XYZ file of C-alpha atoms in Angstrom:
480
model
C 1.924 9.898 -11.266
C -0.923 11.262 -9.109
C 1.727 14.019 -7.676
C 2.369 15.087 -11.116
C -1.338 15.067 -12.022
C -1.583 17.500 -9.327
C 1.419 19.887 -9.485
C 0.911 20.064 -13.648
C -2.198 22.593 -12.473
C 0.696 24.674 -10.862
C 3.355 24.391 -13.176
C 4.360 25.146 -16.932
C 5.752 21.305 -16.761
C 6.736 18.279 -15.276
C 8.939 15.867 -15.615
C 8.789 12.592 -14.064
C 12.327 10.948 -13.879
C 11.866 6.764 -14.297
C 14.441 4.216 -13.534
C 13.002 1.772 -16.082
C 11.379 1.178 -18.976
C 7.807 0.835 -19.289
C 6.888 -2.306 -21.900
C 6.529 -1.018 -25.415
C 2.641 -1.716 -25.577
C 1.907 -0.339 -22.180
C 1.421 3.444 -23.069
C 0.988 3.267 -27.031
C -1.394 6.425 -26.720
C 0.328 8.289 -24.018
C 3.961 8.913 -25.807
C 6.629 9.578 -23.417
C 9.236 9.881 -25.254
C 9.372 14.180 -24.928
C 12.341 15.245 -22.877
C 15.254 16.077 -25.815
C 15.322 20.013 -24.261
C 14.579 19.244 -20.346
C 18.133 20.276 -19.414
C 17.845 23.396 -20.231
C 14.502 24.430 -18.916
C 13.444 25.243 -14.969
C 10.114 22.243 -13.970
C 8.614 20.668 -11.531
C 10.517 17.499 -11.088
C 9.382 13.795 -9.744
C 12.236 11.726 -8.946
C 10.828 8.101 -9.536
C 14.277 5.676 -8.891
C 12.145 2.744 -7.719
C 9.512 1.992 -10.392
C 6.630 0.031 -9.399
C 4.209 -0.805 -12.758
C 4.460 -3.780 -14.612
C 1.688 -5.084 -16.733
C -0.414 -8.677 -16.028
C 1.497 -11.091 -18.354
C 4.733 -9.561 -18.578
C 8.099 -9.558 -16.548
C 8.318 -7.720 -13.486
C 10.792 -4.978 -14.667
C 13.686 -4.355 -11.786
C 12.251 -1.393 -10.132
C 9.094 -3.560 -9.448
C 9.966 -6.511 -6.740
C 6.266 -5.972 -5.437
C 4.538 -6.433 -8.391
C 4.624 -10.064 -7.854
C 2.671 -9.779 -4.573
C -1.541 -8.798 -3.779
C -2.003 -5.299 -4.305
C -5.546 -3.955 -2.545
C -7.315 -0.646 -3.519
C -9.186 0.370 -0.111
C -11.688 2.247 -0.166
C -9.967 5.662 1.107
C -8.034 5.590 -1.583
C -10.808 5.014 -3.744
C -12.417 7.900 -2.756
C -9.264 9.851 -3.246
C -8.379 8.729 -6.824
C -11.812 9.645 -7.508
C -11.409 12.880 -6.567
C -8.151 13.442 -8.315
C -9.236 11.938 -11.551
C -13.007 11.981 -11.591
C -14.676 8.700 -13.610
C -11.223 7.025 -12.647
C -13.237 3.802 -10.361
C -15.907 3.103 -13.216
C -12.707 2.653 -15.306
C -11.110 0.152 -13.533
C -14.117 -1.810 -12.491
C -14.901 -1.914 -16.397
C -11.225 -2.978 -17.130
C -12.133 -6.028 -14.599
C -10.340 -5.090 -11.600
C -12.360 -7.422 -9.072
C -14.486 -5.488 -6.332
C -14.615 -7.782 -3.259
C -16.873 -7.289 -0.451
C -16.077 -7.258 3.397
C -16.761 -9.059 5.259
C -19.443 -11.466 2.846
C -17.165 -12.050 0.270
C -14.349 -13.515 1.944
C -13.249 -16.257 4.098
C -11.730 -14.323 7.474
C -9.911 -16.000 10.557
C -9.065 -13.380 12.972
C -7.584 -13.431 17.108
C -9.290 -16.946 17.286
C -12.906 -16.492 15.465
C -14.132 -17.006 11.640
C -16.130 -14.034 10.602
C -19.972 -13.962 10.240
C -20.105 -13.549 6.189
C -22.764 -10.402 6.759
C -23.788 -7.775 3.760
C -20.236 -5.869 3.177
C -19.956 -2.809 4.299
C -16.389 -1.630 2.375
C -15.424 -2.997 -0.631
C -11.476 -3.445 -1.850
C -10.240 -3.508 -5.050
C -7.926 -6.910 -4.947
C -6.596 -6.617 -8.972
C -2.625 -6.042 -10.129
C -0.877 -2.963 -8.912
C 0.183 -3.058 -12.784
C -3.335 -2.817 -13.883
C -4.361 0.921 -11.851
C -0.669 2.352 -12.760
C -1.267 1.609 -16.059
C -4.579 3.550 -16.153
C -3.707 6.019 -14.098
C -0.484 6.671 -16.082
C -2.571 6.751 -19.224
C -4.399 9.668 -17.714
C -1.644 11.613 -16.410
C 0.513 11.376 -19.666
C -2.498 12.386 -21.595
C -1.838 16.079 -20.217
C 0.884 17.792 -22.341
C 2.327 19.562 -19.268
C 3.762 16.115 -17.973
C 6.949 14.644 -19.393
C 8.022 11.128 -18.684
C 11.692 9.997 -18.662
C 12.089 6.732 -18.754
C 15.557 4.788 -18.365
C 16.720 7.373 -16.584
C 18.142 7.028 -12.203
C 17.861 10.369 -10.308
C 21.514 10.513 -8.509
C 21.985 13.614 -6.605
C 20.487 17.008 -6.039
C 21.322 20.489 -7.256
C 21.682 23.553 -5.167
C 22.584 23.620 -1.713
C 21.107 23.832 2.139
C 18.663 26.426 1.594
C 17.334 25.853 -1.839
C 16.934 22.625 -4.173
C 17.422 23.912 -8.020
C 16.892 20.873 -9.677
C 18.548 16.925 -10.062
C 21.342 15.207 -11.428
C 20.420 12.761 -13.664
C 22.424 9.408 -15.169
C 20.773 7.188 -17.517
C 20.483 3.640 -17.333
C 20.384 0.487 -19.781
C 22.403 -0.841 -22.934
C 24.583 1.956 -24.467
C 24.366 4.187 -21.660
C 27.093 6.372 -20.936
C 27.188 6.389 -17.675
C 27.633 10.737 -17.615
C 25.284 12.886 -15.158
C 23.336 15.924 -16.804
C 21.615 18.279 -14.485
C 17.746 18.994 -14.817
C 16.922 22.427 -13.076
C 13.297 22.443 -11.610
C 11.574 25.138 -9.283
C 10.389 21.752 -6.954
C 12.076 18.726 -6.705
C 9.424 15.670 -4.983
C 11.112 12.890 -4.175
C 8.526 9.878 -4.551
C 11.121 6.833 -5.470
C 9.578 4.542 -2.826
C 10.860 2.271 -0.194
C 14.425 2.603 -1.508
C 15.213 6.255 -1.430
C 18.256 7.513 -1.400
C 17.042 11.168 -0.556
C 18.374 11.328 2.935
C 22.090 11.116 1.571
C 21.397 13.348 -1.385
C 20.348 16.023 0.868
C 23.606 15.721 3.214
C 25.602 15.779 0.343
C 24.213 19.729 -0.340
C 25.000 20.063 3.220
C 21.575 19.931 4.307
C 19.964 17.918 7.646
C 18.947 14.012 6.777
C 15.247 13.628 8.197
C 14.952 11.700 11.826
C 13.791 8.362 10.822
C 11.060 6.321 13.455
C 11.040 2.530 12.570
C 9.485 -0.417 13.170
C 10.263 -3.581 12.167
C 8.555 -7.217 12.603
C 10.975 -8.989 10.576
C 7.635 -10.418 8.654
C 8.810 -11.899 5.206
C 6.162 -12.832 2.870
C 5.832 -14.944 -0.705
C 3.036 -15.236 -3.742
C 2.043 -17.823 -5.689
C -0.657 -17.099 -8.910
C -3.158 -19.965 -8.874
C -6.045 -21.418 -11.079
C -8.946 -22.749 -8.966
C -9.680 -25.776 -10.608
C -11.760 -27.099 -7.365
C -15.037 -24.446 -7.637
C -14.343 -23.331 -4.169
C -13.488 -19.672 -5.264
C -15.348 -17.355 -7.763
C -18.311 -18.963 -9.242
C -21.810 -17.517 -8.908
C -21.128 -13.932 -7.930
C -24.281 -13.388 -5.613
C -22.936 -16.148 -3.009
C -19.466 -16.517 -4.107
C -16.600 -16.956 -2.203
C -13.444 -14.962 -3.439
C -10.851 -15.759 -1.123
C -9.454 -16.371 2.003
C -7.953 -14.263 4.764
C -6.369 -15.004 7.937
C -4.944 -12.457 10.009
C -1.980 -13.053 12.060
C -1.112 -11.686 16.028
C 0.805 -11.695 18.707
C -0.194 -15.677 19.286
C -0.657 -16.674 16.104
C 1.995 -15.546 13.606
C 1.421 -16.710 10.577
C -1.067 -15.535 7.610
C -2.288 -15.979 4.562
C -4.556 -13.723 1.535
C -5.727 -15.490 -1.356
C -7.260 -12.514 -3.674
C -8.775 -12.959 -7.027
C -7.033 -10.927 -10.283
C -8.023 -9.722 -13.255
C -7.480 -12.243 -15.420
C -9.561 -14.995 -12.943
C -6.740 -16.469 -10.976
C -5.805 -16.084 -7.593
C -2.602 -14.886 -5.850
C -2.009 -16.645 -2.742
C 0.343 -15.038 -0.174
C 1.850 -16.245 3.060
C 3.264 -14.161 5.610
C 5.816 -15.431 9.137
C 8.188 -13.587 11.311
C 11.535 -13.358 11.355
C 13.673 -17.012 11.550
C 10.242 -18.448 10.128
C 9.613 -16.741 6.573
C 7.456 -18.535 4.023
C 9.818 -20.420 1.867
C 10.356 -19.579 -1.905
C 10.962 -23.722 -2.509
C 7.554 -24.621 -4.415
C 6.793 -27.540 -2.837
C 7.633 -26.064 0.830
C 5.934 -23.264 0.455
C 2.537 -25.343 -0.055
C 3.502 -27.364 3.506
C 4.173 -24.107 5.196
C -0.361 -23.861 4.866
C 0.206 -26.637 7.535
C 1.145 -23.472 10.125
C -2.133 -21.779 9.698
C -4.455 -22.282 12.133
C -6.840 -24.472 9.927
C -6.141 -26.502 7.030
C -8.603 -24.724 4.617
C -6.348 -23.280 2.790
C -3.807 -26.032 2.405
C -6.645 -28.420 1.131
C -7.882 -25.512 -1.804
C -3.984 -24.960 -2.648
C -3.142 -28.926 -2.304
C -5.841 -29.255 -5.408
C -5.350 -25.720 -7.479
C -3.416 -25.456 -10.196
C 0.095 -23.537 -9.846
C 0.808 -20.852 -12.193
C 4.056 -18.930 -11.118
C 7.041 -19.613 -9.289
C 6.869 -18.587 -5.934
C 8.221 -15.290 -5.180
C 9.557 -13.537 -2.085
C 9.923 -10.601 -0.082
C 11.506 -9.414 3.035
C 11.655 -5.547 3.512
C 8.803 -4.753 5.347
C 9.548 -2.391 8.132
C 7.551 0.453 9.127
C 9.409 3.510 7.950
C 8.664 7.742 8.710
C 10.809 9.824 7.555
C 9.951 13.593 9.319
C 10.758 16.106 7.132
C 8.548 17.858 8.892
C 10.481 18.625 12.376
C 12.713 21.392 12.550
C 16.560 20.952 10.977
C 18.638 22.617 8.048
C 16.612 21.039 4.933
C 15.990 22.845 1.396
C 12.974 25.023 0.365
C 12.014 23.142 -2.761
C 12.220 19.906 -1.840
C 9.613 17.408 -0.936
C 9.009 13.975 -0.032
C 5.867 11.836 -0.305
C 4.189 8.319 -0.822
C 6.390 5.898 0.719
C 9.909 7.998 0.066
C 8.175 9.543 3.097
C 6.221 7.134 5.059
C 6.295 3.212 4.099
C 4.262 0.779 6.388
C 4.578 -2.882 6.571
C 2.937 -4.003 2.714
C 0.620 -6.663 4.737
C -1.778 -3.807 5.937
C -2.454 -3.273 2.128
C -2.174 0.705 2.827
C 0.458 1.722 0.552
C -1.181 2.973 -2.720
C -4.276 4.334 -1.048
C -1.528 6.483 0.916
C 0.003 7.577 -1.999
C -3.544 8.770 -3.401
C -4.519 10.445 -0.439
C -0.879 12.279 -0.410
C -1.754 13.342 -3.731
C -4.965 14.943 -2.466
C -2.948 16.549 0.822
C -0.772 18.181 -1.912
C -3.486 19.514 -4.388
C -5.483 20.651 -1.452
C -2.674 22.450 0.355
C -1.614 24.104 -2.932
C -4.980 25.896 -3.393
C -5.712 27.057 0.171
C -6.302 30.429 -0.363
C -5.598 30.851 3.131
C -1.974 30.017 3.600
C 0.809 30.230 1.026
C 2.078 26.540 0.257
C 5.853 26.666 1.649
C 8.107 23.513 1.704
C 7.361 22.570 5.375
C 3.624 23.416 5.375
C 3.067 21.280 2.237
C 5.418 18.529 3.876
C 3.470 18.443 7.192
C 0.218 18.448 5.227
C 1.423 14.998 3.422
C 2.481 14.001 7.168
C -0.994 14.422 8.007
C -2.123 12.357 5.232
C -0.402 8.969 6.230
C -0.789 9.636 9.994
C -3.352 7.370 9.811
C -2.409 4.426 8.015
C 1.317 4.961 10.323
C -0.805 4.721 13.671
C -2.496 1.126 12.502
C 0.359 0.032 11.066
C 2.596 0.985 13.208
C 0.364 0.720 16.388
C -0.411 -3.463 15.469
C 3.310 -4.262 14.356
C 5.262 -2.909 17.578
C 2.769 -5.605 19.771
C 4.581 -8.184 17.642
C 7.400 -10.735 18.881
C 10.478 -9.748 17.798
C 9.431 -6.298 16.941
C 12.802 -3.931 17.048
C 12.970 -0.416 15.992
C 13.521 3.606 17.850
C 9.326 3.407 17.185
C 8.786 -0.207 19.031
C 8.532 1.124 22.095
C 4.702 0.404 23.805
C 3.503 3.399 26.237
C 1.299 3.667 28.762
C -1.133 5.555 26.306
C -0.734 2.866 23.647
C -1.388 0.038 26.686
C -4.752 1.605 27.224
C -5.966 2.239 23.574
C -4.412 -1.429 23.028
C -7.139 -2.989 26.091
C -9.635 -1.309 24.309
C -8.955 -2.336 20.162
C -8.572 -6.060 21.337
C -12.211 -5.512 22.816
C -13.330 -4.309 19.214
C -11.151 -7.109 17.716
C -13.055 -9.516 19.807
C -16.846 -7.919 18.143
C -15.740 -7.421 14.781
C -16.166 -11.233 13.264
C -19.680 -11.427 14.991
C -21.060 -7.959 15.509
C -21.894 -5.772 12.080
C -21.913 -2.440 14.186
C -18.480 -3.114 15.778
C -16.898 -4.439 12.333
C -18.198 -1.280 10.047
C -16.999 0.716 12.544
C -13.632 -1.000 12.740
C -13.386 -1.608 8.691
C -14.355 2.251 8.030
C -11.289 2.814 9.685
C -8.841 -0.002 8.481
C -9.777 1.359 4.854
C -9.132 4.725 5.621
C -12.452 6.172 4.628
C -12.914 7.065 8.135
C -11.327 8.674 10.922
C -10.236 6.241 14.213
C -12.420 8.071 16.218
C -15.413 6.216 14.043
C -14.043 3.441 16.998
C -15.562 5.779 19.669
C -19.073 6.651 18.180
C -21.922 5.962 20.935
C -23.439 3.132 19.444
C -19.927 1.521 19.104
C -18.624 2.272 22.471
C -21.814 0.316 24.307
C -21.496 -2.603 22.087
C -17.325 -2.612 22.990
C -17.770 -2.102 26.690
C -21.124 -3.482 27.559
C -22.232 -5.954 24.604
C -21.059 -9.478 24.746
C -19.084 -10.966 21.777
C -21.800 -12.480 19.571
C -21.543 -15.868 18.149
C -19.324 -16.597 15.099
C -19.107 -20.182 12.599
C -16.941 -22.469 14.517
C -15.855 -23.999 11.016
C -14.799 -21.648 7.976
C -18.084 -19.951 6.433
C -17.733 -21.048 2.597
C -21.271 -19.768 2.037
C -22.891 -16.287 3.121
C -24.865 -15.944 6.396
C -28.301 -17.867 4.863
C -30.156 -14.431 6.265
C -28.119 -12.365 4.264
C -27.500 -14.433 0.969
């Protein structure tokens, strides 16, 4: 949606191509139902053949396995749906997406050490992924240059190794026909997700498949929605508690998020390596809080109310695609979001990515410097998930068990690694060390914020300051 936003400033039109359906009520003043002459005409094309909106209170539609799970808004991409679609944050706050504050607004367990509940210093957005597609779609639609498709699978490319002209399309559902029609388009941007296929479409045109780096954990998580029926969570808002976070290693495995939606109930979400994944049984998946490394959260779930089966999930691998390296690919092709580069979903990176992309891509169309070819616009949306790829990437190949052509651990990544576990070991006690370190986990800043003076003499020569030795379920008395 936010690609389209930005290409329909370029473009006569554009279609976005969706697998599924959205429900009847979610877009009642955004018709998409506008693509009866699209064969015949030459667009901008967005192949989406992994959906990921649902709405709260409805079935998760096929394309959407993740909907079930925490989605998390951080703050870079905050900033960047802000740009793209100015007013866009006051409209989800006011639509009751809950803003939660780190660290004071959350119970953390991190490398040993409970967090000092200080003043926050970055704030996440912890509401449904269905809730911000749903606005955001609303927003794009509401420009007459973008077409949606729905029911519809993207299933090949036109044109051949040195141009893409466009996509075959097949649709999908009751009654369907199962024939291909071709939709001709000037630029073709794959952004189907996790599950693209776009590597085999573009051999099949006799073009180069990207080099792929992975990494892969093996971590498997599953959700749970909640009521809190004990008072623990929510409540008073200036010295509430909104949920609980415990961050697993190298040592210690296993995690666990409990975020607050919406609607006032919580999704809980546990998180183990591979041969030890959280169960999807409903009463072993409440005895698999026995793992963590404090009951806390076992005693809140053992007394909340269950609201949802539990779901699953298991493909979490860290995925980059490089389009941008030299080989035989198309001119008018692209690939971003997580068609490009996917990260394991537990660093919560994936739809701030995908806003930031969408920046990359408006910004590398206008430079009035540099006309926007395929690979300059494709190493520009590189650039823009290099970031999230190094944490990502950088914390999951330290992992037992970690396999993948990326796994490997340097010298170089030995060295930045002695000096990160010295900022891990600051960041529950020290507030310089942890806004440094969260400015960075959020994406608002670069990593380098790691390396400012002031941070650099309190990771090398400052001791690590005290932190609660039982879980903090009020804010630091000073700073409530």
């Amino acid at each position: 949606m936010l690609a389209a936003h930005v290409l329909a400033g370029h473009a006569q039109r554009v279609t976005i191509v969706e697998r599924d359906r959205f429900p009847a009520d979610a877009d009642a003043d955004a018709d998409a139902d506008a693509d009866a002459d699209a064969d015949s005409d030459t667009e901008p094309t967005l192949g989406a053949g992994a959906a990921r909106s649902t709405l709260a209170g409805t079935a998760p539609r096929p394309g959407v396995p993740q909907s079930r799970h925490p989605h998390v808004l951080l703050e870079g991409g905050q900033l960047a749906l802000e740009a793209l679609l100015p007013g866009f944050m006051e409209e989800l706050r006011a639509a009751g997406a809950p803003r939660v504050g780190m660290p004071e607004d959350i119970v953390q367990w991190q490398s040993g050490r409970w967090f000092r509940r200080v003043p926050a210093s970055t704030h996440i957005h912890t509401g449904s992924r269905a809730q911000i597609e749903r606005l955001i779609r609303r927003r794009v639609l509401a420009n007459p240059s973008v077409t949606l498709v729905e029911g519809t699978e993207t299933v090949g490319l036109l044109g051949n190794a040195s141009r893409v002209r466009g996509v075959l399309l097949r649709e999908r559902g009751d009654g369907a026909r199962g024939e291909q029609r071709e939709l001709a388009a000037d630029l073709v941007v794959d952004a189907s997700g996790r599950g693209t296929k776009a590597p085999r479409w573009l051999t099949a045109v006799g073009a180069e498949a990207p080099h792929e780096e992975t990494i892969d954990t093996g971590l498997a998580y599953a959700s749970r929605v909640y009521r809190d029926t004990t008072g623990t969570l929510g409540g008073d808002a200036s010295a509430a508690t909104l949920g609980f976070y415990v961050v697993p290693n190298p040592d210690q495995p296993y995690g666990v998020v409990v975020l607050p939606l919406e609607d006032g109930t919580h999704l809980a979400t546990f998180s183990g390596l591979r041969g030890d994944e959280p169960p999807t049984d409903e009463e072993e998946f409440e005895t698999y809080a026995k793992r963590l490394p404090h009951p806390v959260v076992h005693r809140w779930m053992r007394d909340a109310e269950p609201l949802s089966p539990v779901s699953g999930f298991r493909r979490t691998a860290n995925v980059r695609r490089r389009y941008d390296l030299p080989g035989r690919r198309p001119a008018g092709f692209l690939a971003t979001g997580d068609a490009l580069c996917t990260f394991n979903p537990i660093y919560g990176q994936g739809m701030a990515v995908a806003a930031l992309s969408a920046v990359a891509l408006r910004d590398a169309l206008a430079d009035p410097r540099r006309t926007p070819t395929t690979r300059r616009v494709q190493k520009a949306l590189l650039a823009a998930s290099r970031q999230a790829w190094d944490i990502s990437a950088g914390a999951d190949k330290k992992m037992p068990g970690a396999v993948g052509n990326a796994a490997v651990v340097r010298s170089a990544d030995r060295v930045a690694g002695w000096y990160l576990r010295r900022v891990q070991e600051r960041t529950p006690g020290d507030p310089v060390v942890g806004r440094a370190f969260r400015s960075a986990l959020t994406l608002r800043e670069p990593l380098s914020a790691l390396f400012a003076p002031k941070v650099v003499r309190a990771v090398l020569f400052g001791p690590a300051l005290p932190t609660p030795e039982e879980p903090p379920l009020t804010r630091d008395a000073e700073d409530a």
